[in-house]
Each structure stands twice: as C-alpha cells, then as structure tokens.
mmCIF file of C-alpha atoms in Angstrom:
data_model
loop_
_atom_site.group_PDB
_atom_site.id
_atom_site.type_symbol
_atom_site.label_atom_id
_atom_site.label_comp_id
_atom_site.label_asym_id
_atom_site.label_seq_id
_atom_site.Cartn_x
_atom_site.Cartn_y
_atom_site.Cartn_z
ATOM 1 C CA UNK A 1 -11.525 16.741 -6.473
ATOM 2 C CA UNK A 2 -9.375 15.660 -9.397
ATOM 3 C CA UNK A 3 -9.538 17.456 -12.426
ATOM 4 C CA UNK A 4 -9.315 16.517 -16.205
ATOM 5 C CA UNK A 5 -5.778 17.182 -16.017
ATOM 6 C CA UNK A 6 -5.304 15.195 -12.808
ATOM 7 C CA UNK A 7 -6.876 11.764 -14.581
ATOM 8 C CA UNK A 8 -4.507 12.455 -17.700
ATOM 9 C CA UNK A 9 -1.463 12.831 -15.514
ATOM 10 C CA UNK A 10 -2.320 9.682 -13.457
ATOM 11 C CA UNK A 11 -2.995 8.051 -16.174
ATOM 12 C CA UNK A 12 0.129 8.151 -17.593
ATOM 13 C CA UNK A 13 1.788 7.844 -14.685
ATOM 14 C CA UNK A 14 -0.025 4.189 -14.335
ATOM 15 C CA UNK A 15 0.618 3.697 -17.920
ATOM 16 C CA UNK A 16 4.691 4.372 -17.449
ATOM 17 C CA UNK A 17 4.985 2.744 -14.023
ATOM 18 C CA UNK A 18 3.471 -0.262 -15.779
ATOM 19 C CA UNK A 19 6.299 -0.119 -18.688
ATOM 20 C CA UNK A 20 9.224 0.073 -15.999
ATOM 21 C CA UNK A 21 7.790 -2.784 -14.228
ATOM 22 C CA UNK A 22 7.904 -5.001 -16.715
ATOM 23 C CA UNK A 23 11.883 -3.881 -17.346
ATOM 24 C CA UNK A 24 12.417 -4.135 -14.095
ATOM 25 C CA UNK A 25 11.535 -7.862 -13.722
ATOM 26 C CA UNK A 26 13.266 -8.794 -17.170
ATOM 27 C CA UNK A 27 16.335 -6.484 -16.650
ATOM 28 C CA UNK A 28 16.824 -5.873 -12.499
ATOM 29 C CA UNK A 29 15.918 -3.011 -10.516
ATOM 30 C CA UNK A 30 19.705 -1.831 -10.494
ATOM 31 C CA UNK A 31 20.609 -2.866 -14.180
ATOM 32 C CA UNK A 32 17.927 -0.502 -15.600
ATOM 33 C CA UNK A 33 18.601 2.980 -16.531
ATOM 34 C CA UNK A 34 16.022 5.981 -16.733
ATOM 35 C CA UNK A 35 16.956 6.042 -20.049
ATOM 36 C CA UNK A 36 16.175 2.511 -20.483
ATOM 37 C CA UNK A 37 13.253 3.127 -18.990
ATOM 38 C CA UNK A 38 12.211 5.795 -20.903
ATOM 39 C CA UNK A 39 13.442 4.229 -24.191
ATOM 40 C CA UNK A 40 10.910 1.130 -23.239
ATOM 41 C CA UNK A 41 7.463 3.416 -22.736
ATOM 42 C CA UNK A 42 8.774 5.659 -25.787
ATOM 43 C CA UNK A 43 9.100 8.932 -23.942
ATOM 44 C CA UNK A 44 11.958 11.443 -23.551
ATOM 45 C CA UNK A 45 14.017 11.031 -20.757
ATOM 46 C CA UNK A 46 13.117 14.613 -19.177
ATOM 47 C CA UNK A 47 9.655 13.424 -19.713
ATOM 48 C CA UNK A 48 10.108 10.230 -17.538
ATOM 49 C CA UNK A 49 11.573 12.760 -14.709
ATOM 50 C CA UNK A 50 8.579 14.746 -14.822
ATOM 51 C CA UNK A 51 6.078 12.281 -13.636
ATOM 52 C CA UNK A 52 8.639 10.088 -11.528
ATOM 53 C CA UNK A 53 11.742 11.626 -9.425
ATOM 54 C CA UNK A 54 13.109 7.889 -8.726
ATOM 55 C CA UNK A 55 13.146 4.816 -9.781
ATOM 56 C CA UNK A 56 11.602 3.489 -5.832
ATOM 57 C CA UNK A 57 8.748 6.245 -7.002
ATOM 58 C CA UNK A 58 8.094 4.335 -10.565
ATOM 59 C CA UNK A 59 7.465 1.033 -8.630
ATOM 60 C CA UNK A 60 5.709 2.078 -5.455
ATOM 61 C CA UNK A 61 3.371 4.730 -7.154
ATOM 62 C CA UNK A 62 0.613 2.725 -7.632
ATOM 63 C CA UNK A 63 0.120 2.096 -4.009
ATOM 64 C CA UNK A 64 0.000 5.741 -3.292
ATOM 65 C CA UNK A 65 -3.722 6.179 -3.205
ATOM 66 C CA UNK A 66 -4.065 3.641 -0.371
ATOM 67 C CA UNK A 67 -3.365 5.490 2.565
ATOM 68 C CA UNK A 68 -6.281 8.238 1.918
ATOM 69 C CA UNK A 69 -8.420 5.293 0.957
ATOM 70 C CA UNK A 70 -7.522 3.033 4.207
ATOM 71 C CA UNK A 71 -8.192 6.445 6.162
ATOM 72 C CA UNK A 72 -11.392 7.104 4.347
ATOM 73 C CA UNK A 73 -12.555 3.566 5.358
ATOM 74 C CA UNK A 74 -11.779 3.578 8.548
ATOM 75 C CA UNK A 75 -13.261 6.986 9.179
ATOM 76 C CA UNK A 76 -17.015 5.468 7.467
ATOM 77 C CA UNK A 77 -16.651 2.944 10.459
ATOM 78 C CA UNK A 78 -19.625 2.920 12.684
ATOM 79 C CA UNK A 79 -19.240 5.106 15.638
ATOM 80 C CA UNK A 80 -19.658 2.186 18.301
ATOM 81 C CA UNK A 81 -17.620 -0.481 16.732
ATOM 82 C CA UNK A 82 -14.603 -2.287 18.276
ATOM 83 C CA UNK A 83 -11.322 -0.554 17.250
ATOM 84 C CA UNK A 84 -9.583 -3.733 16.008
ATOM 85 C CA UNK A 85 -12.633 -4.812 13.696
ATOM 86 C CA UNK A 86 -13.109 -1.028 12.107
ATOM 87 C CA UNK A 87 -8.689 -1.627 11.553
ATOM 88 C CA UNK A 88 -9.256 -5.019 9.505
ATOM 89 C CA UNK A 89 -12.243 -2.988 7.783
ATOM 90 C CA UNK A 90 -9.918 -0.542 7.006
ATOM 91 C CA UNK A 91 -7.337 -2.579 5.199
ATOM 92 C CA UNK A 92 -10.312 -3.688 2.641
ATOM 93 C CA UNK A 93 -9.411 -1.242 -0.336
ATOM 94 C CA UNK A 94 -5.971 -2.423 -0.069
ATOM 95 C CA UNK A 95 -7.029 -5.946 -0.296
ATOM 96 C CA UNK A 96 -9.057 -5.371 -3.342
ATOM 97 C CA UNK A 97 -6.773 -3.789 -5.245
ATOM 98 C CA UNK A 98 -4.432 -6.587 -5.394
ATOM 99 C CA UNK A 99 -7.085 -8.548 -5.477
ATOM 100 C CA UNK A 100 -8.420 -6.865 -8.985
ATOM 101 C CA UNK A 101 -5.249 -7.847 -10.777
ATOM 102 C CA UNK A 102 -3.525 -10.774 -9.073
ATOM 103 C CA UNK A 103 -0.847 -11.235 -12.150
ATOM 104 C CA UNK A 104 0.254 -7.636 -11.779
ATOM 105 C CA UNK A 105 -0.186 -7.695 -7.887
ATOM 106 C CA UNK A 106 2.392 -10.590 -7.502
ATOM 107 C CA UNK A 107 4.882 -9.334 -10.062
ATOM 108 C CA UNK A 108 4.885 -6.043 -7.960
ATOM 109 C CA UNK A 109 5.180 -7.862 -4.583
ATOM 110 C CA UNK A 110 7.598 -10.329 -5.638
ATOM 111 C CA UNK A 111 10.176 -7.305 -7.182
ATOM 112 C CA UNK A 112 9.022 -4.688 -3.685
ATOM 113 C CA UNK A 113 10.554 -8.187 -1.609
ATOM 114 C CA UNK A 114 13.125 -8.822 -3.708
ATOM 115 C CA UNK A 115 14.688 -5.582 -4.284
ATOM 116 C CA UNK A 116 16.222 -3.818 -0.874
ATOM 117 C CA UNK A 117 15.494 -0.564 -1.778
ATOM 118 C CA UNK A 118 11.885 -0.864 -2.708
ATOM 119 C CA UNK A 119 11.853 -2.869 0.664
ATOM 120 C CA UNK A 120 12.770 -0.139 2.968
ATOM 121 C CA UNK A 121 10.300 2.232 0.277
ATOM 122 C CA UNK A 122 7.520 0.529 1.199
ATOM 123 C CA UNK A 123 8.011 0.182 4.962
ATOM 124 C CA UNK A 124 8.644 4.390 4.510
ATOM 125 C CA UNK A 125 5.402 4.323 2.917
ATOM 126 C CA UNK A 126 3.153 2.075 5.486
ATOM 127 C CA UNK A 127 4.974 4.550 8.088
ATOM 128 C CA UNK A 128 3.455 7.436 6.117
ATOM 129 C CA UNK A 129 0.239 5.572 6.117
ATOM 130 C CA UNK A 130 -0.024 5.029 9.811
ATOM 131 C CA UNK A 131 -0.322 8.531 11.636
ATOM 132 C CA UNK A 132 -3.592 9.575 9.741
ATOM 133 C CA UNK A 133 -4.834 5.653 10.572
ATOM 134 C CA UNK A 134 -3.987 6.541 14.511
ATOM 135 C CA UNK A 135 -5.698 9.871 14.901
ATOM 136 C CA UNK A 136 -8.877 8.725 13.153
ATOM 137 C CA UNK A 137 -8.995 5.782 15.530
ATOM 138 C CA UNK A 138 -7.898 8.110 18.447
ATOM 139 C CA UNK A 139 -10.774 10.251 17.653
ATOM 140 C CA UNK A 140 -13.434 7.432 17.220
ATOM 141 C CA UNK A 141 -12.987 6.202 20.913
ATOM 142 C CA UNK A 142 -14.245 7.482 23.827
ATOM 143 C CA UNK A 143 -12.048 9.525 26.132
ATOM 144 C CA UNK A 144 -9.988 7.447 28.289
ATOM 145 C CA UNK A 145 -10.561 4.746 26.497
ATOM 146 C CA UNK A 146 -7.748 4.936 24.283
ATOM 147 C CA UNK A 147 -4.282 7.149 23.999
ATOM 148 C CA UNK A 148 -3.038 8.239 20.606
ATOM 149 C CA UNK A 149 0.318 6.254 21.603
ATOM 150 C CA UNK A 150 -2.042 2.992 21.662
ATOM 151 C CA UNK A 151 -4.031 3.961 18.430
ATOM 152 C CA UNK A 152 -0.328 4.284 17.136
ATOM 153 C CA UNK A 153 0.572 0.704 17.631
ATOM 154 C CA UNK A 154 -2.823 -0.704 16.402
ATOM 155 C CA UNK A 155 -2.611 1.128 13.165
ATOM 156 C CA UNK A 156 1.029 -0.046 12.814
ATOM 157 C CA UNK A 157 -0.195 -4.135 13.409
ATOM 158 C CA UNK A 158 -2.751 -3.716 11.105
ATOM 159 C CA UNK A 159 -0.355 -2.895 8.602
ATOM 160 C CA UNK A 160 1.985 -5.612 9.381
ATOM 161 C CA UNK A 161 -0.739 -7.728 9.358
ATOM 162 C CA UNK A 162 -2.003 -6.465 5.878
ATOM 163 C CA UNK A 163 1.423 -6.849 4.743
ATOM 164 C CA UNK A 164 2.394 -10.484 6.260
ATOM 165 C CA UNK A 165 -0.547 -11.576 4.912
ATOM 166 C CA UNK A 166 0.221 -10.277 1.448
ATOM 167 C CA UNK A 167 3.802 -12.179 1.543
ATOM 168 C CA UNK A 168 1.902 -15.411 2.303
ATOM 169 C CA UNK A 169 -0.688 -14.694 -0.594
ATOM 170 C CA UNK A 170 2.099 -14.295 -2.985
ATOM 171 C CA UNK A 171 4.359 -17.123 -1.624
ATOM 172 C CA UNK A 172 1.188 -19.448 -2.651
ATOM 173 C CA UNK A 173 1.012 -17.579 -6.250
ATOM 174 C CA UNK A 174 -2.839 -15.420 -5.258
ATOM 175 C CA UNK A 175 -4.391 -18.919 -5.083
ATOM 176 C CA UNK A 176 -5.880 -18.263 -1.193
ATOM 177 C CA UNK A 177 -8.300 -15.699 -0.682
ATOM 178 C CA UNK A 178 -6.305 -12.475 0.145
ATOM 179 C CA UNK A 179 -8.805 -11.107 2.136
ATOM 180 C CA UNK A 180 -9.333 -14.528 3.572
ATOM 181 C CA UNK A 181 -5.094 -14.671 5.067
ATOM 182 C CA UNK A 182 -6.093 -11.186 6.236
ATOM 183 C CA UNK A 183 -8.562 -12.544 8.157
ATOM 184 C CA UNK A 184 -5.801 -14.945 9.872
ATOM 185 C CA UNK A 185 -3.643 -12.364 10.412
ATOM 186 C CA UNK A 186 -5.476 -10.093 12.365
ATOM 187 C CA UNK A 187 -7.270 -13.215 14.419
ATOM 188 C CA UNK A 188 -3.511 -14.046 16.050
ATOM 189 C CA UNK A 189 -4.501 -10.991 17.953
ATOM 190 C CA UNK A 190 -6.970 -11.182 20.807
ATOM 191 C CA UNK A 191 -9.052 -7.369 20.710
ATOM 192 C CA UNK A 192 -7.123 -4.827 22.202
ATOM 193 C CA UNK A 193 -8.045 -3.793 25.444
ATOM 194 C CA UNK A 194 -8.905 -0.786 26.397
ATOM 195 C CA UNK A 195 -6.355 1.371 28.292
ATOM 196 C CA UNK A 196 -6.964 2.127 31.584
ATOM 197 C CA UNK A 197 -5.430 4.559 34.205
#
C-alpha cells in the first residue's frame, strides 16, 4: 500500500521525468547533462540523483508500474479461459496508458526507438516483466497442460506483440486504435496448443 510519502515521491518523480523528456527531445539523449537536467526542472543536482540513478531511469520510469499491473490483470483472468486470450487481456493497462496521453506517449516512444540505449532499457525491462507474466500463466493451467518453459515464450510474444504494435501506432502518429493494432498483433498467432507428452 503506498503511503503519503510514496504519492509525493512519485509524484515528483513523474513531474521531473516529464522535464527531462522534454530536454531530451529538444537537446539529445547524449547532449544533455544531469546538470542540465536538473537546471531545466529547477532542482539541485544531488536532488535529481536522488529520485533517478540514470539518465535510461529518467525516461523509462514511467513505464515501471506496468509489469505489476500486466501481472495483476492477468492473474483477475477467469480460471477456464484460453491462455492466449487472458495474455492479450493482460496487455490492456499498458494499452491504456498510452492511450490516456497519446502526445506524451509518442514523444516517449519515438526518443525509447530512437535512442540505443533506452532501446536495449526497455527490452531489459519487458525481460523483467516476463517471468512474473509466465508463472501466473503456468499456475492458471491445468497440469500437463502447459510447462513453465512454454508459459515463458507466450508471455515473451505477448510482449513483442504489445510492443510491435506500439511501433506501428506511433509510425501512423496514435491515429489507429492502439488497442485495435494489438488486436492484429496477437491474431498472426493461431492459439497455442497445449503441450503434450
């Protein structure tokens, strides 16, 4: 449960992750400077370093929450439904946030694809994202049904597909339906079959 203090801090975090953003899109990832960075949200350097230990972390913080909410959502699934549908379920409170702000959603996609190291960041990230996906859909199936090595590969499509189909929503400036080229991506796959022995 987050506490008053927890809001505050994320707050601010939100508030200078926003800031650097914006520098980082008029100035370059590599040009700007902590200090530049701090100088911009009108904070002390050591003060920037307190909420944000690189420069990867001031961009890609605002996804954080995502995993624990993809895993929530996938673990709310109903008990007997196909594995692949409760996945594309799952991916629905990543969808709507960059849904909720497609201006600021496309400025951050455009400078993660753009900029190597937030690139590699971000697949780190969807790597993080993916055990916790696995062994909740591991757990959902019925023995035999599935291994955790398959429930592995699943969760890792659905991200790709999540993440594909956010590169084609940007590429068309938000003006598809996210959830809509979602939907597209995770049709090219038939259902997953169970495994069998």
């Amino acid at each position: 449960m987050n506490t008053t203090r927890d809001i505050a801090r994320n707050a601010v975090r939100l508030e200078l992750a926003e800031v650097a953003i914006g520098l980082f899109c008029s100035r370059g990832f590599e040009e700007a400077t902590f200090d530049d960075l701090a100088a911009a949200a009108g904070v002390s350097r050591s003060t920037f370093l307190r909420y944000f230990g690189t420069k990867e972390d001031v961009v890609l913080s605002v996804l954080d929450p995502l995993g624990d909410l993809m895993s929530e959502e996938l673990r709310s699934r109903p008990a007997g439904e196909e594995e692949w549908t409760s996945l594309r379920r799952a991916v629905d409170p990543a969808i709507e946030y960059f849904s909720r702000n497609p201006a600021d959603s496309l400025v951050l996609l455009r400078l993660t694809r753009t900029t190597p190291a937030l690139a590699g960041r971000l697949c780190e990230k969807q790597a993080n994202w993916r055990p916790a996906l696995a062994e909740i859909l591991a757990a959902r199936t019925s023995p035999g049904n599935s291994t955790l090595l398959a429930s592995h590969v699943r969760a890792a499509a659905a991200l790709h597909c999540l993440g594909i189909a956010a590169e084609h929503w940007a590429d068309a400036e938000a003006r598809l339906p996210l959830g809509a080229l979602v939907d597209q991506a995770f049709a090219t796959f038939t259902a997953p079959r169970p495994v069998t022995a």
